[in-house]
mmCIF file with all atom_site columns, C-alpha atoms in Angstrom:
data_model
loop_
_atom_site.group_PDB
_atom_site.id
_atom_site.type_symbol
_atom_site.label_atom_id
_atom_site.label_alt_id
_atom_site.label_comp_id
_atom_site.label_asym_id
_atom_site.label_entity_id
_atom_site.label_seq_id
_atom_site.pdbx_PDB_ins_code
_atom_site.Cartn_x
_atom_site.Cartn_y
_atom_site.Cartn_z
_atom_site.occupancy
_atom_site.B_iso_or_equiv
_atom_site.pdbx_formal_charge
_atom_site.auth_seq_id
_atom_site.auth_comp_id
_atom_site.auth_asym_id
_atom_site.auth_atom_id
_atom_site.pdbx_PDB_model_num
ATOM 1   C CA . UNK A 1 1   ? 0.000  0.000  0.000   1.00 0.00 ? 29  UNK A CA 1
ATOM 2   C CA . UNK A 1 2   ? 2.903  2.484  0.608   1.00 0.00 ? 30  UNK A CA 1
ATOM 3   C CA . UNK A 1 3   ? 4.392  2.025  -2.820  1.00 0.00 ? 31  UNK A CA 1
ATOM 4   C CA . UNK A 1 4   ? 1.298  2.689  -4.222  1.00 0.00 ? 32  UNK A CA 1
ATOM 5   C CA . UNK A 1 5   ? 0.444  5.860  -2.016  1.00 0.00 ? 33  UNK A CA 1
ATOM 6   C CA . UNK A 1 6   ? 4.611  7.065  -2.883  1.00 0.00 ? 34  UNK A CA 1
ATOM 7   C CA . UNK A 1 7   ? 3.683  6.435  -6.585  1.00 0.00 ? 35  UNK A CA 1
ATOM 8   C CA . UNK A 1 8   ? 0.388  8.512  -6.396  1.00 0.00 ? 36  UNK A CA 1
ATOM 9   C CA . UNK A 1 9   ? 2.138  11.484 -4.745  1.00 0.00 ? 37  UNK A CA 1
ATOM 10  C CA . UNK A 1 10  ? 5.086  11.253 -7.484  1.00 0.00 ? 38  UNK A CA 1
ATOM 11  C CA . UNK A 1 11  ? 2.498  11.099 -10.186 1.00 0.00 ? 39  UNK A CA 1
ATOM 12  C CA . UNK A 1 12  ? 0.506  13.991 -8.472  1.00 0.00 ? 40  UNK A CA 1
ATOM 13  C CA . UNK A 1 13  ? 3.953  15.921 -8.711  1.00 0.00 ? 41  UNK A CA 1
ATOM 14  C CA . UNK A 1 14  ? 4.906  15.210 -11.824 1.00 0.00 ? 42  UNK A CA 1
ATOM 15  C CA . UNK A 1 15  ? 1.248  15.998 -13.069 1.00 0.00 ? 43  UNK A CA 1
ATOM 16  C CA . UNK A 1 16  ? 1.803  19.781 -11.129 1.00 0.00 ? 44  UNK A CA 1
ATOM 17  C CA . UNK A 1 17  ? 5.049  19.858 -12.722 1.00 0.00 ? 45  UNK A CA 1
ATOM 18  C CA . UNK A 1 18  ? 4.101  19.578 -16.329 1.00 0.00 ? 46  UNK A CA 1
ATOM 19  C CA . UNK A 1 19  ? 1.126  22.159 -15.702 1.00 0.00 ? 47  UNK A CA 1
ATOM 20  C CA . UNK A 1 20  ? 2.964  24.755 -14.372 1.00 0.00 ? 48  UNK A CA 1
ATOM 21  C CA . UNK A 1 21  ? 5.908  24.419 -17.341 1.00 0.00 ? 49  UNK A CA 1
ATOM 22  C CA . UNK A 1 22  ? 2.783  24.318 -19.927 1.00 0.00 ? 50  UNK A CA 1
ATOM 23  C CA . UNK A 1 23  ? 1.240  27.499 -17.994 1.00 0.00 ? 51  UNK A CA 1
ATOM 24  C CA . UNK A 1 24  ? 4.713  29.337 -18.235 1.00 0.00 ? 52  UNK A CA 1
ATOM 25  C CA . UNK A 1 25  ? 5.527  28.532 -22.022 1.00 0.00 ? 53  UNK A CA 1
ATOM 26  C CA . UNK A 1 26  ? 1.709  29.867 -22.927 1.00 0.00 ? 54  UNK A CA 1
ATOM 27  C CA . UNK A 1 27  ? 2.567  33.528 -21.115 1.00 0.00 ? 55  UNK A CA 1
ATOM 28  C CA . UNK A 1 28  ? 5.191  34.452 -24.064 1.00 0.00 ? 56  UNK A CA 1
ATOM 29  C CA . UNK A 1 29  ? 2.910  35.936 -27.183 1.00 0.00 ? 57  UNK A CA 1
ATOM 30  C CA . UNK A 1 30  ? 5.803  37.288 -29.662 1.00 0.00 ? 58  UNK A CA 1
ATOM 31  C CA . UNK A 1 31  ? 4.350  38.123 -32.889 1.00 0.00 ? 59  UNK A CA 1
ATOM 32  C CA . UNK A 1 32  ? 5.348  37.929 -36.381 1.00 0.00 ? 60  UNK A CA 1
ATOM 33  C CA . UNK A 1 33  ? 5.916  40.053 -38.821 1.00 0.00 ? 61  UNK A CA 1
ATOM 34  C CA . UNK A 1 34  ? 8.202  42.986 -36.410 1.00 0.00 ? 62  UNK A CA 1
ATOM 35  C CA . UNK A 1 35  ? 7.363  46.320 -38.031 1.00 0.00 ? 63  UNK A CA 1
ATOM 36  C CA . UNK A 1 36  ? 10.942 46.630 -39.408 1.00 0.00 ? 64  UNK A CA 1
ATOM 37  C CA . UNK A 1 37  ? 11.906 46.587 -42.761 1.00 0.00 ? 65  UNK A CA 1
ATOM 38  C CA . UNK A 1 38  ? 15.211 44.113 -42.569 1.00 0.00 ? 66  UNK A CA 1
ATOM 39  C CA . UNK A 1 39  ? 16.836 41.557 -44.469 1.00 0.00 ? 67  UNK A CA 1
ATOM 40  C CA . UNK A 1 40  ? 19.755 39.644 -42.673 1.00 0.00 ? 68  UNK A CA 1
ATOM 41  C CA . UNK A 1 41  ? 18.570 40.465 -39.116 1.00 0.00 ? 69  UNK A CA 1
ATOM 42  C CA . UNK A 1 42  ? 21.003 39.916 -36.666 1.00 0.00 ? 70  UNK A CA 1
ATOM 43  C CA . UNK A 1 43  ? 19.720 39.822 -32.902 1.00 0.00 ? 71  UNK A CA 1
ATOM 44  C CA . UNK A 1 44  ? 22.539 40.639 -29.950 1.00 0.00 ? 72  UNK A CA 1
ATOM 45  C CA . UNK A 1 45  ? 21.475 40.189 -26.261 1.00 0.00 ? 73  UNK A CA 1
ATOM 46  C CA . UNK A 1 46  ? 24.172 42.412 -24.943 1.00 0.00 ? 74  UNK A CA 1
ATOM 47  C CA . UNK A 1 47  ? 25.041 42.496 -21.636 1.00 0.00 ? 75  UNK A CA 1
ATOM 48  C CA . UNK A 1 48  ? 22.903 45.589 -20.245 1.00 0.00 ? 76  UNK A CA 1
ATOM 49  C CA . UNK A 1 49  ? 19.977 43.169 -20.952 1.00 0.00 ? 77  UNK A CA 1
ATOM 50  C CA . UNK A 1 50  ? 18.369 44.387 -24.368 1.00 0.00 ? 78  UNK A CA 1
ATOM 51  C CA . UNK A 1 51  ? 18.181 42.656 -27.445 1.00 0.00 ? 79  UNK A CA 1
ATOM 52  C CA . UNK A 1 52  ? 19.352 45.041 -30.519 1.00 0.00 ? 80  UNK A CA 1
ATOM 53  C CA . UNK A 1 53  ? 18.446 43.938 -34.108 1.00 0.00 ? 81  UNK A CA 1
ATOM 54  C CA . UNK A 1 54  ? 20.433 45.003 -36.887 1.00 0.00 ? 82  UNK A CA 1
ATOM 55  C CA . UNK A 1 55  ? 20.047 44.255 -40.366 1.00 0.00 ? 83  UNK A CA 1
ATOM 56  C CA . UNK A 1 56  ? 20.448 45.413 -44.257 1.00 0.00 ? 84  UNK A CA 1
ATOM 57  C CA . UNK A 1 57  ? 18.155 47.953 -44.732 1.00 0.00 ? 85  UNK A CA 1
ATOM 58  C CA . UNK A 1 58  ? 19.608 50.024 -47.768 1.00 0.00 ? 86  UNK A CA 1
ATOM 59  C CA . UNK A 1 59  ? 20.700 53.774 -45.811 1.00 0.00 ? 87  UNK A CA 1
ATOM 60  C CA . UNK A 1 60  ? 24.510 53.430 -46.618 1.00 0.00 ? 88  UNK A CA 1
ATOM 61  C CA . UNK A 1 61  ? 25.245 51.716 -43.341 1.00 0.00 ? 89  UNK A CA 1
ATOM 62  C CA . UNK A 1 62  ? 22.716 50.116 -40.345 1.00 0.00 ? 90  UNK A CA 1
ATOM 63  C CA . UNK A 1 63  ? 20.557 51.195 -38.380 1.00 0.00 ? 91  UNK A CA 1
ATOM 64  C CA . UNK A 1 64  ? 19.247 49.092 -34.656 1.00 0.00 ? 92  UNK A CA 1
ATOM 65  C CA . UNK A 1 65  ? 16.370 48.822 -33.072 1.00 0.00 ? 93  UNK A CA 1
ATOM 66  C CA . UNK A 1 66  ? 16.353 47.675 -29.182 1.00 0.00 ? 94  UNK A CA 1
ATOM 67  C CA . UNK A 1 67  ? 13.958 46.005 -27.189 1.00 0.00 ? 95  UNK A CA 1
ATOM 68  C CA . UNK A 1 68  ? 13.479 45.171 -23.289 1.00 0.00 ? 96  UNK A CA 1
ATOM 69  C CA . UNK A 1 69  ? 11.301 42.049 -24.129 1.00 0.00 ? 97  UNK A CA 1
ATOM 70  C CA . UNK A 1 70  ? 11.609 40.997 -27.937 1.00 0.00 ? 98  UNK A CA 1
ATOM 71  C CA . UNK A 1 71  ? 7.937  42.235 -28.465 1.00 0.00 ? 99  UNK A CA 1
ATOM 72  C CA . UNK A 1 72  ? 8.129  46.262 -28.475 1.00 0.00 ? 100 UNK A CA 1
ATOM 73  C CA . UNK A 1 73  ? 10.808 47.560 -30.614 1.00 0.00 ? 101 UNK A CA 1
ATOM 74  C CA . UNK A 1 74  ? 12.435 51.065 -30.813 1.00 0.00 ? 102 UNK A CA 1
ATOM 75  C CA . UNK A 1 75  ? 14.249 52.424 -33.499 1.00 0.00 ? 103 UNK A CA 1
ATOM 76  C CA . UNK A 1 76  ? 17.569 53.777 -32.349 1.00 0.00 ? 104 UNK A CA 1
ATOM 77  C CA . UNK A 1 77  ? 18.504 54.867 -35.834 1.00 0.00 ? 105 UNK A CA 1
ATOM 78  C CA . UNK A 1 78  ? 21.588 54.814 -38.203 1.00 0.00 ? 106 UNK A CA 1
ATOM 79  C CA . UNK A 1 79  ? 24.476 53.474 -35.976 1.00 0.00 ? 107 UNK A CA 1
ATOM 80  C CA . UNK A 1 80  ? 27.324 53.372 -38.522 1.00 0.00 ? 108 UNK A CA 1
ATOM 81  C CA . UNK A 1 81  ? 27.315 55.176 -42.297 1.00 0.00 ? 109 UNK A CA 1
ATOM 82  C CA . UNK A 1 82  ? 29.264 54.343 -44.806 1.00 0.00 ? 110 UNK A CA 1
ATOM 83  C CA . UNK A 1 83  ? 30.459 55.723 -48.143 1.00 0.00 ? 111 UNK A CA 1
ATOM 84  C CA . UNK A 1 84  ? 31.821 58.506 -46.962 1.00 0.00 ? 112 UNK A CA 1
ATOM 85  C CA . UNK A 1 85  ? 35.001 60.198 -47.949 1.00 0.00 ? 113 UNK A CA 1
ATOM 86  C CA . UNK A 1 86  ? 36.894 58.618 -45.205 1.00 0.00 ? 114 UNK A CA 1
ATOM 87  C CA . UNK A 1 87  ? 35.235 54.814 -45.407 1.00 0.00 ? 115 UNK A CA 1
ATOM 88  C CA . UNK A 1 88  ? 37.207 52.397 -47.670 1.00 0.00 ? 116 UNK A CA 1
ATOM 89  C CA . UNK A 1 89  ? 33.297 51.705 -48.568 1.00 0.00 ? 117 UNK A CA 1
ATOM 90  C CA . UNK A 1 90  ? 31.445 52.590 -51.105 1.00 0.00 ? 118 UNK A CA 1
ATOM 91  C CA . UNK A 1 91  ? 27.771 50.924 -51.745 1.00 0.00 ? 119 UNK A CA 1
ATOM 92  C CA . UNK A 1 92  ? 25.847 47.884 -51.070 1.00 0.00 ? 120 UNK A CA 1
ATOM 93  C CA . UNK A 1 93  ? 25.855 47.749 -46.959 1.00 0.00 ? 121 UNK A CA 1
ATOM 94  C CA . UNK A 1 94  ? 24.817 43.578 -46.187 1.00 0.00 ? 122 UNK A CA 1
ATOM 95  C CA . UNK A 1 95  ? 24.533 41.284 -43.118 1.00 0.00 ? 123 UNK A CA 1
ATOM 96  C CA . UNK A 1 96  ? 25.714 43.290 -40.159 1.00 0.00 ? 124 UNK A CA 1
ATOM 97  C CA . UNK A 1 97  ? 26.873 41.357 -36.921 1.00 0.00 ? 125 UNK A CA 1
ATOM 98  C CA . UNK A 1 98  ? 27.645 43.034 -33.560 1.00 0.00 ? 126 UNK A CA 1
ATOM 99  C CA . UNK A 1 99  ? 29.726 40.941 -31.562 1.00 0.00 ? 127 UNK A CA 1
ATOM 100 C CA . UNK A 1 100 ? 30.162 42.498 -27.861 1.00 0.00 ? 128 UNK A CA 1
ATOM 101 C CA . UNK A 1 101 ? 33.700 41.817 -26.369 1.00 0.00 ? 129 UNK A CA 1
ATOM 102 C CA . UNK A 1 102 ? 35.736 43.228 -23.429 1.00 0.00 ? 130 UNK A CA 1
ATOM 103 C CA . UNK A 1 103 ? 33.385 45.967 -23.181 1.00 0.00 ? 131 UNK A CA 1
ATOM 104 C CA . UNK A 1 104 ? 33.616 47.090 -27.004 1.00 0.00 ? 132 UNK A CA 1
ATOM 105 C CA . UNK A 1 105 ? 31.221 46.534 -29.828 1.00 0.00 ? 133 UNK A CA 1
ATOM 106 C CA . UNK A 1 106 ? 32.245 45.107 -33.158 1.00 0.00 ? 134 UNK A CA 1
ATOM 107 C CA . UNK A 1 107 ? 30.031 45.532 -36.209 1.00 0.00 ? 135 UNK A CA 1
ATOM 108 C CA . UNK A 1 108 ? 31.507 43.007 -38.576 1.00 0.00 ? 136 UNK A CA 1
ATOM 109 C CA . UNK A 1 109 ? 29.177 43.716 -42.555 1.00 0.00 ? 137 UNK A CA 1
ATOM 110 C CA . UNK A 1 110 ? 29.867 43.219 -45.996 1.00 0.00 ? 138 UNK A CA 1
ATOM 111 C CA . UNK A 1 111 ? 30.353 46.196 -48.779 1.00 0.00 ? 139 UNK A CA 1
ATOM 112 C CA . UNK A 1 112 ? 31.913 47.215 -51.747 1.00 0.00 ? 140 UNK A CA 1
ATOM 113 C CA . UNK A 1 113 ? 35.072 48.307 -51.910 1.00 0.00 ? 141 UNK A CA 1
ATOM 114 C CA . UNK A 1 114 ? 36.286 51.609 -53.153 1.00 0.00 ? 142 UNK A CA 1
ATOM 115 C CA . UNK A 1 115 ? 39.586 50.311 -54.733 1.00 0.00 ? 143 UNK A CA 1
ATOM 116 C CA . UNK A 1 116 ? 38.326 48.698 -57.647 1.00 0.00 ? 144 UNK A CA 1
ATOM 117 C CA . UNK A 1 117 ? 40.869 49.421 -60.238 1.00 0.00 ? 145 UNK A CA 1
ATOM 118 C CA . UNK A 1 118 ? 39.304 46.782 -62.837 1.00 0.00 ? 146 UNK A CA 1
ATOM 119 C CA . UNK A 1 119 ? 36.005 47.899 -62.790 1.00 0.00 ? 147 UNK A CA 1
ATOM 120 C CA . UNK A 1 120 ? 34.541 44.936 -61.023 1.00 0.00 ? 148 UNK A CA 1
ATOM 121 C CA . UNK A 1 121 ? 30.618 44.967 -61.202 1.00 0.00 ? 149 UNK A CA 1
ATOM 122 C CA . UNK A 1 122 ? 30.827 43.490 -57.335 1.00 0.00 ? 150 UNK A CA 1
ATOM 123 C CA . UNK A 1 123 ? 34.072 44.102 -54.939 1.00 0.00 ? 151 UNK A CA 1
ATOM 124 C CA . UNK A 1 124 ? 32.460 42.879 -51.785 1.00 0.00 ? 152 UNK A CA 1
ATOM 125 C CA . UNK A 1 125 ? 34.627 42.764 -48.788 1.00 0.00 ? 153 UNK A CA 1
ATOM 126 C CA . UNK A 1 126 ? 34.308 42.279 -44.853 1.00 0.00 ? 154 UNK A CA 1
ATOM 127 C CA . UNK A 1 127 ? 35.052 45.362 -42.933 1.00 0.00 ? 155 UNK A CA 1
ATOM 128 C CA . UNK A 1 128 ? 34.504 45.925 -39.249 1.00 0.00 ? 156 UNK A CA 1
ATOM 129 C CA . UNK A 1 129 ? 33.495 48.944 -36.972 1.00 0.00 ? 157 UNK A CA 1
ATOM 130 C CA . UNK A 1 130 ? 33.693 49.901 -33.183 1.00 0.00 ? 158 UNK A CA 1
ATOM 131 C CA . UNK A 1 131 ? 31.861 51.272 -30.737 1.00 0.00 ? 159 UNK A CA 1
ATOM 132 C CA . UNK A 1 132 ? 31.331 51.368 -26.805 1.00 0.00 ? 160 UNK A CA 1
ATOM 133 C CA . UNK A 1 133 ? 28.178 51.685 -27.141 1.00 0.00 ? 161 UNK A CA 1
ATOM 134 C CA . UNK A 1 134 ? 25.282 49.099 -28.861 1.00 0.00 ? 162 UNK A CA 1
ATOM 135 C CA . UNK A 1 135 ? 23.886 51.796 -30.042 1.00 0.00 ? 163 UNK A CA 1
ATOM 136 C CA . UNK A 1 136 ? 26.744 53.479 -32.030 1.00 0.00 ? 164 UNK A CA 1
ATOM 137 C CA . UNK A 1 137 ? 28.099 55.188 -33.502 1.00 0.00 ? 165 UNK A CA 1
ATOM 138 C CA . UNK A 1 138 ? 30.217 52.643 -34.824 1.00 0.00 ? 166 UNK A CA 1
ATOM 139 C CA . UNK A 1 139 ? 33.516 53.714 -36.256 1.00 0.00 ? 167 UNK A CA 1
ATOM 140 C CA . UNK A 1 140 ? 35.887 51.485 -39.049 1.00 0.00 ? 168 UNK A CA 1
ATOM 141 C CA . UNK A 1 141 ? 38.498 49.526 -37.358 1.00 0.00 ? 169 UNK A CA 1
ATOM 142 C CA . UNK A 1 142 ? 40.618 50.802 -40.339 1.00 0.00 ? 170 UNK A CA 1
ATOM 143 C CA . UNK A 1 143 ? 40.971 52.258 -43.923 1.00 0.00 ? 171 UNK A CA 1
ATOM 144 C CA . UNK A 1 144 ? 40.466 49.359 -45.953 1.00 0.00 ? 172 UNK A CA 1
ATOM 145 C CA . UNK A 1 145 ? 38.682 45.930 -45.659 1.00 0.00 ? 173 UNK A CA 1
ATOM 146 C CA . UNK A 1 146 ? 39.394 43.532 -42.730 1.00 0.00 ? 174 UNK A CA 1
ATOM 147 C CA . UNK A 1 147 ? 39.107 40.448 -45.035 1.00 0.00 ? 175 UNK A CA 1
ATOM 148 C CA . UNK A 1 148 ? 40.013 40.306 -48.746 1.00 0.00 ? 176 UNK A CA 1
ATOM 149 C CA . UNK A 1 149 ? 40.503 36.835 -50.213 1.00 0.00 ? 177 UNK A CA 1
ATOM 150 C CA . UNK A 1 150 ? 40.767 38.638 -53.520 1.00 0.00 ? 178 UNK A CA 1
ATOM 151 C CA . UNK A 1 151 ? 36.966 37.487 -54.761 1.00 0.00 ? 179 UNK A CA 1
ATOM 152 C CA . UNK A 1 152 ? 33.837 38.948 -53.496 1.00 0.00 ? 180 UNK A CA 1
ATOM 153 C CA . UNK A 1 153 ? 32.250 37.725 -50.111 1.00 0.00 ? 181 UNK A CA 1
ATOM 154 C CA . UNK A 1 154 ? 29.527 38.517 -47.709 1.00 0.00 ? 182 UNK A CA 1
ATOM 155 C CA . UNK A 1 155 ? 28.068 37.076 -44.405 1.00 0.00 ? 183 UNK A CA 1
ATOM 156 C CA . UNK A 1 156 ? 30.839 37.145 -41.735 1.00 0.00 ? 184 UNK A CA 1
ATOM 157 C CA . UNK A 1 157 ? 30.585 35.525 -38.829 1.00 0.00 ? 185 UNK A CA 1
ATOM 158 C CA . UNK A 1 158 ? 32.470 35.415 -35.631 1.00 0.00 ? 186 UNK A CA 1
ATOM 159 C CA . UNK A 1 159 ? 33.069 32.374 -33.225 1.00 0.00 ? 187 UNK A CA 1
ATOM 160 C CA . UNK A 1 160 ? 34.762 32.996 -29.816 1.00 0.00 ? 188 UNK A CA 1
ATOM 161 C CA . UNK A 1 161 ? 36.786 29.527 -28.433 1.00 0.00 ? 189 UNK A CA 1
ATOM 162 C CA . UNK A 1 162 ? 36.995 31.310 -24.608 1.00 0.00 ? 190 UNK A CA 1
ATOM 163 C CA . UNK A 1 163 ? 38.322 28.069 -23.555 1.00 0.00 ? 191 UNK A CA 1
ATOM 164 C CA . UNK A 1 164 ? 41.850 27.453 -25.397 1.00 0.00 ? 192 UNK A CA 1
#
């Protein structure tokens, strides 16, 4: 008789258990589609809390948007421009990623490249941009691309090996 009572109360738990998991997971409503215009969104949680979203969206450099929760976004505007005199950039601003390190923030994105002495239709390079802030403004590491292979290439992404 005690086994079975001991089951009962386990089964009782487990039972209480499995509600209160289902009750949590049906409290989160995100909904799709955000109001922002974006293609190659990029989502960092940095380490104030807030979730900032950047992606290609065609101004010459990125913009963010930050959010508290994931549902309400705010638009914090252009964070880094490019094509300026002083960028080695010169069009076609793709696939930003903010990687937040040692306090800093590092916009990694793809461009074109002013030096294009051949006339290349696409130049696309990896450049990268700083800021203390997740917010920008975001400032090239240096006058010319970070990564040039020699070919054109987008999408660059970062993995950190903390242990080794």
């Amino acid at each position: 008789m005690k086994k079975y009572f001991l089951f009962l109360i386990l089964a009782c738990v487990g039972c209480f258990a499995c509600t209160q998991t289902k009750q949590k997971e049906e409290t989160v409503n995100i909904q799709n589609p955000l109001p922002v215009a974006y293609g190659d969104p990029f989502i960092l949680k940095a380490s104030d809390g807030n979730f900032y979203m950047y992606g290609t969206s065609g101004d010459n450099g990125f913009k963010v948007y930050s959010s508290a929760d994931m549902k309400e976004w705010k638009d914090e505007g252009l964070v880094y421009r490019g094509a300026t005199e002083e960028s080695w950039t010169v069009d076609c601003f793709w696939a930003p990623e903010v990687y937040e390190r040692n306090g800093k923030y590092y916009l990694w994105f793809s461009a074109n490249w002013k030096d294009n002495p051949t006339n290349e239709e696409e130049i696309f390079r990896i450049g990268v941009a700083v800021s203390d802030s997740p917010t920008g403004p975001f400032v090239e590491l240096d006058n010319k691309p970070l990564f040039d292979p020699g070919y054109p290439i987008i999408d660059a992404n970062l993995y950190f090996d903390d242990e080794n």
